[in-house]
Tab-separated table of C-alpha atoms and ligand atoms in Angstrom:
chain	number	residue	atom	x	y	z
J	1	UNK	CA	0.000	0.000	0.000
J	2	UNK	CA	2.788	2.336	1.078
J	3	UNK	CA	4.598	1.758	-2.230
J	4	UNK	CA	1.599	2.839	-4.332
J	5	UNK	CA	1.128	6.061	-2.362
J	6	UNK	CA	4.875	6.814	-2.810
J	7	UNK	CA	4.517	6.375	-6.585
J	8	UNK	CA	1.459	8.636	-6.649
J	9	UNK	CA	3.243	11.259	-4.546
J	10	UNK	CA	6.257	11.145	-6.915
J	11	UNK	CA	4.019	11.464	-9.989
J	12	UNK	CA	2.179	14.387	-8.386
J	13	UNK	CA	5.544	16.104	-7.772
J	14	UNK	CA	6.636	15.583	-11.390
J	15	UNK	CA	3.269	16.855	-12.667
J	16	UNK	CA	3.429	19.947	-10.418
J	17	UNK	CA	6.937	20.812	-11.568
J	18	UNK	CA	5.974	20.509	-15.230
J	19	UNK	CA	2.740	22.491	-14.557
J	20	UNK	CA	4.872	25.429	-13.383
J	21	UNK	CA	7.010	25.182	-16.478
J	22	UNK	CA	9.905	22.843	-17.097
J	23	UNK	CA	13.096	23.456	-15.132
J	24	UNK	CA	15.135	26.172	-16.924
J	25	UNK	CA	17.444	24.647	-19.555
J	26	UNK	CA	21.104	24.745	-18.509
J	27	UNK	CA	22.877	27.523	-20.466
J	28	UNK	CA	25.845	26.719	-22.671
J	29	UNK	CA	28.880	28.370	-21.081
J	30	UNK	CA	31.248	29.692	-23.782
J	31	UNK	CA	34.682	31.188	-23.122
J	32	UNK	CA	35.995	33.273	-26.032
J	33	UNK	CA	39.548	34.691	-26.318
J	34	UNK	CA	39.684	37.507	-28.876
J	35	UNK	CA	43.012	38.827	-30.230
J	36	UNK	CA	42.462	42.493	-29.420
J	37	UNK	CA	41.072	45.641	-31.072
J	38	UNK	CA	43.938	46.322	-33.494
J	39	UNK	CA	41.781	47.093	-36.525
J	40	UNK	CA	38.283	48.020	-37.665
J	41	UNK	CA	37.993	44.445	-38.916
J	42	UNK	CA	38.691	43.059	-35.424
J	43	UNK	CA	36.232	45.480	-33.813
J	44	UNK	CA	33.529	44.352	-36.264
J	45	UNK	CA	34.376	40.723	-35.509
J	46	UNK	CA	34.069	41.351	-31.748
J	47	UNK	CA	30.770	43.169	-32.207
J	48	UNK	CA	29.436	40.230	-34.220
J	49	UNK	CA	30.373	37.727	-31.490
J	50	UNK	CA	29.035	39.737	-28.550
J	51	UNK	CA	25.802	40.850	-30.233
J	52	UNK	CA	25.085	37.307	-31.430
J	53	UNK	CA	25.571	35.902	-27.922
J	54	UNK	CA	23.061	38.460	-26.615
J	55	UNK	CA	20.496	37.198	-29.131
J	56	UNK	CA	20.756	33.630	-27.795
J	57	UNK	CA	19.239	33.173	-24.290
J	58	UNK	CA	20.806	29.697	-24.046
J	59	UNK	CA	24.346	31.117	-24.343
J	60	UNK	CA	26.434	32.483	-21.453
J	61	UNK	CA	29.513	34.232	-22.989
J	62	UNK	CA	32.753	34.990	-21.110
J	63	UNK	CA	34.634	37.299	-23.534
J	64	UNK	CA	38.300	38.263	-23.177
J	65	UNK	CA	40.451	40.743	-25.187
J	66	UNK	CA	44.126	39.673	-25.281
J	67	UNK	CA	45.519	43.058	-26.451
J	68	UNK	CA	47.301	41.169	-29.281
J	69	UNK	CA	49.384	39.201	-26.739
J	70	UNK	CA	49.583	35.422	-27.052
J	71	UNK	CA	50.478	35.007	-23.377
J	72	UNK	CA	47.196	36.685	-22.420
J	73	UNK	CA	45.309	34.252	-24.630
J	74	UNK	CA	47.004	31.215	-23.112
J	75	UNK	CA	46.306	32.539	-19.600
J	76	UNK	CA	42.621	33.159	-20.248
J	77	UNK	CA	42.125	29.811	-22.007
J	78	UNK	CA	43.572	28.162	-18.892
J	79	UNK	CA	41.077	30.100	-16.791
J	80	UNK	CA	38.223	28.943	-19.020
J	81	UNK	CA	39.406	25.363	-18.419
J	82	UNK	CA	39.525	25.956	-14.663
J	83	UNK	CA	35.974	27.383	-14.794
J	84	UNK	CA	34.911	24.231	-16.683
J	85	UNK	CA	33.196	26.129	-19.532
J	86	UNK	CA	31.288	23.998	-22.022
J	87	UNK	CA	33.066	25.295	-25.151
J	88	UNK	CA	36.193	27.388	-25.779
J	89	UNK	CA	36.379	29.665	-28.806
J	90	UNK	CA	39.399	31.711	-29.878
J	91	UNK	CA	41.243	33.433	-32.682
J	92	UNK	CA	45.004	32.773	-32.355
J	93	UNK	CA	47.230	35.879	-32.596
J	94	UNK	CA	49.920	33.768	-34.251
J	95	UNK	CA	50.022	30.229	-35.690
J	96	UNK	CA	52.312	28.523	-33.158
J	97	UNK	CA	52.615	28.169	-29.357
J	98	UNK	CA	49.080	27.034	-28.528
J	99	UNK	CA	49.576	23.238	-28.576
J	100	UNK	CA	50.161	22.816	-24.798
J	101	UNK	CA	47.044	24.740	-23.766
J	102	UNK	CA	44.972	23.002	-26.452
J	103	UNK	CA	46.133	19.674	-24.989
J	104	UNK	CA	44.992	20.846	-21.553
J	105	UNK	CA	41.559	21.700	-22.974
J	106	UNK	CA	41.357	18.281	-24.617
J	107	UNK	CA	42.360	16.570	-21.351
J	108	UNK	CA	39.589	18.528	-19.601
J	109	UNK	CA	37.191	17.330	-22.334
J	110	UNK	CA	36.378	20.922	-23.352
J	111	UNK	CA	35.885	21.251	-27.152
J	112	UNK	CA	37.659	24.128	-28.928
J	113	UNK	CA	36.311	26.072	-31.912
J	114	UNK	CA	38.762	28.304	-33.811
J	115	UNK	CA	37.508	31.255	-35.876
J	116	UNK	CA	39.294	33.598	-38.293
J	117	UNK	CA	43.073	32.964	-38.043
J	118	UNK	CA	44.369	29.400	-37.680
J	119	UNK	CA	46.960	27.473	-35.687
J	120	UNK	CA	49.818	25.404	-37.139
J	121	UNK	CA	49.353	22.245	-35.048
J	122	UNK	CA	49.881	18.686	-36.371
J	123	UNK	CA	47.304	17.066	-34.068
J	124	UNK	CA	44.056	18.336	-35.587
J	125	UNK	CA	42.061	16.542	-32.882
J	126	UNK	CA	42.943	19.487	-30.621
J	127	UNK	CA	40.128	21.549	-32.061
J	128	UNK	CA	36.669	20.609	-33.353
J	129	UNK	CA	36.274	23.022	-36.249
J	130	UNK	CA	37.684	26.181	-37.858
J	131	UNK	CA	35.461	28.886	-39.364
J	132	UNK	CA	37.122	31.646	-41.388
J	133	UNK	CA	38.494	32.937	-44.688
J	134	UNK	CA	40.862	31.364	-47.173
J	135	UNK	CA	43.608	33.954	-46.845
J	136	UNK	CA	45.919	32.262	-49.334
J	137	UNK	CA	43.149	32.839	-51.878
J	138	UNK	CA	42.880	36.470	-50.725
J	139	UNK	CA	46.597	36.871	-51.525
J	140	UNK	CA	46.076	35.309	-54.946
J	141	UNK	CA	43.169	37.712	-55.616
J	142	UNK	CA	45.468	40.676	-54.856
J	143	UNK	CA	48.092	39.497	-57.351
J	144	UNK	CA	45.517	38.613	-60.025
J	145	UNK	CA	43.947	42.073	-59.684
J	146	UNK	CA	47.328	43.784	-60.235
J	147	UNK	CA	47.953	41.647	-63.329
J	148	UNK	CA	44.445	42.205	-64.706
J	149	UNK	CA	44.936	45.958	-64.297
J	150	UNK	CA	48.304	45.816	-66.060
J	151	UNK	CA	50.139	47.230	-63.041
J	152	UNK	CA	53.935	47.159	-63.357
J	153	UNK	CA	56.954	48.048	-61.249
J	154	UNK	CA	58.212	48.050	-57.674
J	155	UNK	CA	55.921	46.744	-54.950
J	156	UNK	CA	56.119	47.704	-51.277
J	157	UNK	CA	54.484	44.985	-49.174
J	158	UNK	CA	53.074	45.919	-45.766
J	159	UNK	CA	52.865	42.664	-43.830
J	160	UNK	CA	50.351	41.913	-41.062
J	161	UNK	CA	51.261	40.611	-37.593
J	162	UNK	CA	54.431	38.541	-37.919
J	163	UNK	CA	53.696	34.823	-37.472
J	164	UNK	CA	49.943	35.207	-37.883
J	165	UNK	CA	48.216	32.891	-40.348
J	166	UNK	CA	46.614	35.972	-41.951
J	167	UNK	CA	50.005	37.492	-42.799
J	168	UNK	CA	51.652	34.188	-43.740
J	169	UNK	CA	48.805	33.110	-46.009
J	170	UNK	CA	48.199	36.478	-47.660
J	171	UNK	CA	51.893	36.640	-48.550
J	172	UNK	CA	51.969	32.996	-49.719
J	173	UNK	CA	49.003	33.377	-52.089
J	174	UNK	CA	50.353	36.677	-53.431
J	175	UNK	CA	53.896	35.397	-54.092
J	176	UNK	CA	52.566	32.186	-55.689
J	177	UNK	CA	51.176	34.303	-58.562
J	178	UNK	CA	53.631	37.228	-58.650
J	179	UNK	CA	56.658	34.918	-58.890
J	180	UNK	CA	55.627	34.216	-62.516
J	181	UNK	CA	55.293	37.919	-63.409
J	182	UNK	CA	58.658	39.694	-63.738
J	183	UNK	CA	56.880	43.002	-64.436
J	184	UNK	CA	55.941	42.991	-60.724
J	185	UNK	CA	58.785	43.047	-58.204
J	186	UNK	CA	58.545	43.176	-54.394
J	187	UNK	CA	61.346	45.555	-53.374
J	188	UNK	CA	60.238	46.334	-49.797
J	189	UNK	CA	58.483	44.202	-47.165
J	190	UNK	CA	57.887	45.088	-43.519
J	191	UNK	CA	55.270	44.435	-40.839
J	192	UNK	CA	52.792	47.125	-39.803
J	193	UNK	CA	51.118	44.680	-37.372
J	194	UNK	CA	47.668	45.271	-38.883
J	195	UNK	CA	47.356	48.707	-37.237
J	196	UNK	CA	46.770	52.145	-38.797
J	197	UNK	CA	49.499	53.883	-36.775
J	198	UNK	CA	52.163	51.298	-37.585
J	199	UNK	CA	51.059	51.307	-41.219
J	200	UNK	CA	51.773	55.044	-41.379
J	201	UNK	CA	55.196	54.629	-39.729
J	202	UNK	CA	56.222	51.769	-42.044
J	203	UNK	CA	55.142	53.729	-45.125
J	204	UNK	CA	57.273	56.662	-43.954
J	205	UNK	CA	60.302	54.334	-43.868
J	206	UNK	CA	59.406	52.909	-47.291
J	207	UNK	CA	59.207	56.427	-48.773
J	208	UNK	CA	62.483	57.454	-47.135
J	209	UNK	CA	64.105	54.415	-48.705
J	210	UNK	CA	62.569	54.326	-52.206
J	211	UNK	CA	60.346	57.437	-52.508
J	212	UNK	CA	59.005	57.859	-56.055
J	213	UNK	CA	60.428	54.448	-57.045
J	214	UNK	CA	57.554	52.754	-55.251
J	215	UNK	CA	54.831	52.072	-57.822
J	216	UNK	CA	52.481	49.806	-55.836
J	217	UNK	CA	51.596	49.207	-52.181
J	218	UNK	CA	50.128	45.852	-51.120
J	219	UNK	CA	48.904	46.169	-47.510
J	220	UNK	CA	47.707	42.979	-45.791
J	221	UNK	CA	44.803	44.930	-44.281
J	222	UNK	CA	42.859	48.147	-44.939
J	223	UNK	CA	43.881	49.755	-41.643
J	224	UNK	CA	47.568	49.677	-42.554
J	225	UNK	CA	46.676	50.953	-46.054
J	226	UNK	CA	44.805	53.902	-44.508
J	227	UNK	CA	47.801	54.719	-42.338
J	228	UNK	CA	50.018	54.477	-45.440
J	229	UNK	CA	47.724	56.809	-47.391
J	230	UNK	CA	48.328	59.528	-44.773
J	231	UNK	CA	52.094	59.046	-45.062
J	232	UNK	CA	52.009	59.139	-48.881
J	233	UNK	CA	50.026	62.412	-48.876
J	234	UNK	CA	52.380	63.983	-46.297
J	235	UNK	CA	55.280	62.948	-48.535
J	236	UNK	CA	53.678	64.850	-51.413
J	237	UNK	CA	52.583	61.971	-53.618
J	238	UNK	CA	49.043	60.987	-54.649
J	239	UNK	CA	47.867	57.669	-53.104
J	240	UNK	CA	45.898	55.631	-55.646
J	241	UNK	CA	47.564	57.541	-58.504
J	242	UNK	CA	51.358	57.900	-58.052
J	243	UNK	CA	51.326	54.803	-55.857
J	244	UNK	CA	48.610	52.242	-56.612
J	245	UNK	CA	47.231	50.661	-53.429
J	246	UNK	CA	45.430	47.374	-52.777
J	247	UNK	CA	44.599	45.866	-49.400
J	248	UNK	CA	42.416	43.240	-47.684
J	249	UNK	CA	39.357	43.354	-45.363
J	250	UNK	CA	36.709	45.539	-47.050
J	251	UNK	CA	36.043	47.875	-44.096
J	252	UNK	CA	33.921	51.020	-44.348
J	253	UNK	CA	36.933	53.376	-44.381
J	254	UNK	CA	38.425	51.455	-47.301
J	255	UNK	CA	35.290	52.184	-49.330
J	256	UNK	CA	35.550	55.846	-48.348
J	257	UNK	CA	39.215	55.920	-49.453
J	258	UNK	CA	38.260	54.304	-52.789
J	259	UNK	CA	35.497	56.873	-53.333
J	260	UNK	CA	38.145	59.578	-52.761
J	261	UNK	CA	40.412	57.849	-55.314
J	262	UNK	CA	43.116	57.090	-52.718
J	263	UNK	CA	42.739	53.291	-52.609
J	264	UNK	CA	42.416	51.209	-55.789
J	265	UNK	CA	40.925	47.968	-54.462
J	266	UNK	CA	40.016	46.049	-51.317
J	267	UNK	CA	39.775	42.244	-51.143
J	268	UNK	CA	36.936	41.285	-48.803
J	269	UNK	CA	37.593	39.291	-45.631
J	270	UNK	CA	34.379	38.748	-43.654
J	271	UNK	CA	34.605	39.501	-39.880
J	272	UNK	CA	30.910	38.889	-39.130
J	273	UNK	CA	31.538	35.385	-37.770
J	274	UNK	CA	29.325	35.538	-34.653
J	275	UNK	CA	26.271	33.728	-36.074
J	276	UNK	CA	28.359	30.903	-37.609
J	277	UNK	CA	30.381	30.551	-34.401
J	278	UNK	CA	27.345	30.155	-32.137
J	279	UNK	CA	25.579	27.879	-34.639
J	280	UNK	CA	28.649	25.647	-34.385
J	281	UNK	CA	28.544	25.829	-30.561
J	282	UNK	CA	24.861	24.829	-30.470
J	283	UNK	CA	25.302	22.080	-33.074
J	284	UNK	CA	28.244	20.725	-31.105
J	285	UNK	CA	26.257	20.633	-27.851
J	286	UNK	CA	23.351	19.011	-29.704
J	287	UNK	CA	25.710	16.187	-30.636
J	288	UNK	CA	25.910	17.048	-34.321
J	289	UNK	CA	29.097	16.273	-36.312
J	290	UNK	CA	30.795	19.485	-37.469
J	291	UNK	CA	32.935	19.921	-40.602
J	292	UNK	CA	36.640	20.438	-39.786
J	293	UNK	CA	36.689	23.598	-41.886
J	294	UNK	CA	34.070	26.179	-42.941
J	295	UNK	CA	35.376	28.782	-45.395
J	296	UNK	CA	33.480	32.084	-45.577
J	297	UNK	CA	32.449	33.392	-49.009
J	298	UNK	CA	34.101	36.664	-50.048
J	299	UNK	CA	34.360	39.168	-52.857
J	300	UNK	CA	36.743	41.804	-54.236
J	301	UNK	CA	35.844	45.501	-54.625
J	302	UNK	CA	37.692	47.772	-57.103
J	303	UNK	CA	37.367	51.533	-56.585
J	304	UNK	CA	34.949	51.859	-59.508
J	305	UNK	CA	32.161	50.078	-57.594
J	306	UNK	CA	32.828	51.644	-54.160
J	307	UNK	CA	30.144	54.349	-54.331
J	308	UNK	CA	27.359	51.928	-55.274
J	309	UNK	CA	28.397	49.127	-52.906
J	310	UNK	CA	29.203	51.212	-49.796
J	311	UNK	CA	25.556	51.638	-48.648
J	312	UNK	CA	25.194	47.829	-48.588
J	313	UNK	CA	28.208	47.202	-46.358
J	314	UNK	CA	27.717	45.911	-42.784
J	315	UNK	CA	31.166	46.763	-41.300
G	401	GZL	C1	41.968	38.358	-41.094
G	401	GZL	C2	42.164	38.923	-39.703
G	401	GZL	C3	43.062	40.107	-39.772
G	401	GZL	C4	42.453	41.269	-40.529
G	401	GZL	C5	43.025	42.408	-39.780
G	401	GZL	O1	41.079	37.307	-41.042
G	401	GZL	O2	42.759	37.957	-38.844
G	401	GZL	O3	43.307	40.538	-38.449
G	401	GZL	O4	42.787	41.295	-41.888
G	401	GZL	C6	42.912	41.913	-38.349
G	401	GZL	O5	42.363	43.624	-39.980
G	401	GZL	O6	43.726	42.610	-37.507
């Protein structure tokens, strides 16, 4: 008799709980380590991640800005592990040096999703999936644009952050094509670390060294190109005319510079990765199998289309 009343009491409890609404679903705790705020591209990327997390009530986001320092990223990833987050997301400042902390995450059974830049790690089991651009292809697009436009002469290359996959790949794709075109010659190459201020400083050194003998500037991102444009004008030359300029990202200020005739082309690199990142997080937690790689679709914008396209741009 006692047993039956216990069963009824238990059923009544279950019914009452469900009558007052099911117990709140456990949130998915995500720790994200962002590189920094070095460029307009990065700021747009951060905005995309944070705003997307806010749209998803089942996501609890712990967001950290590493101020472009790898040691800060490693430290905060360790703290995410200690806090036992459900998923770790990050964009590596540079390609190497993350293997130990990725092994610690794996040992703690915390899956890692990489977006944007990549890591150079043999053991690909250390992360679940990568979502980002094909930056070797972006470098190829830069070279093919120069050739299609019939550009000739001395190229100054402004490299992104040394050791980053973005800089390595954009140079690799570019050189793969240019090496077969003797009319294009890289005579200067130096890192501006993807920032506007360093881009201006590096361009000043380029101009001091080669001045009017620079025919083309290839900047690995728009922010460095915009810094370079200031230096070229202060030097007394016309950016986009005396020195042709092409860069990567496709930020708002690049479109403005193209409308003003100071930048000749920008190769798009999409920073709005928030929705794809959190879709991957939710799919992962739902037990779905994720592709190892998801490449974002991108375009190329010559100055001639800047005025028409600019109103459609989201970053
Ligand atoms: C590219 C990204 C680069 C951008 C820069 O995917 O990693 O980092 O081109 C940013 O603007 O700093």
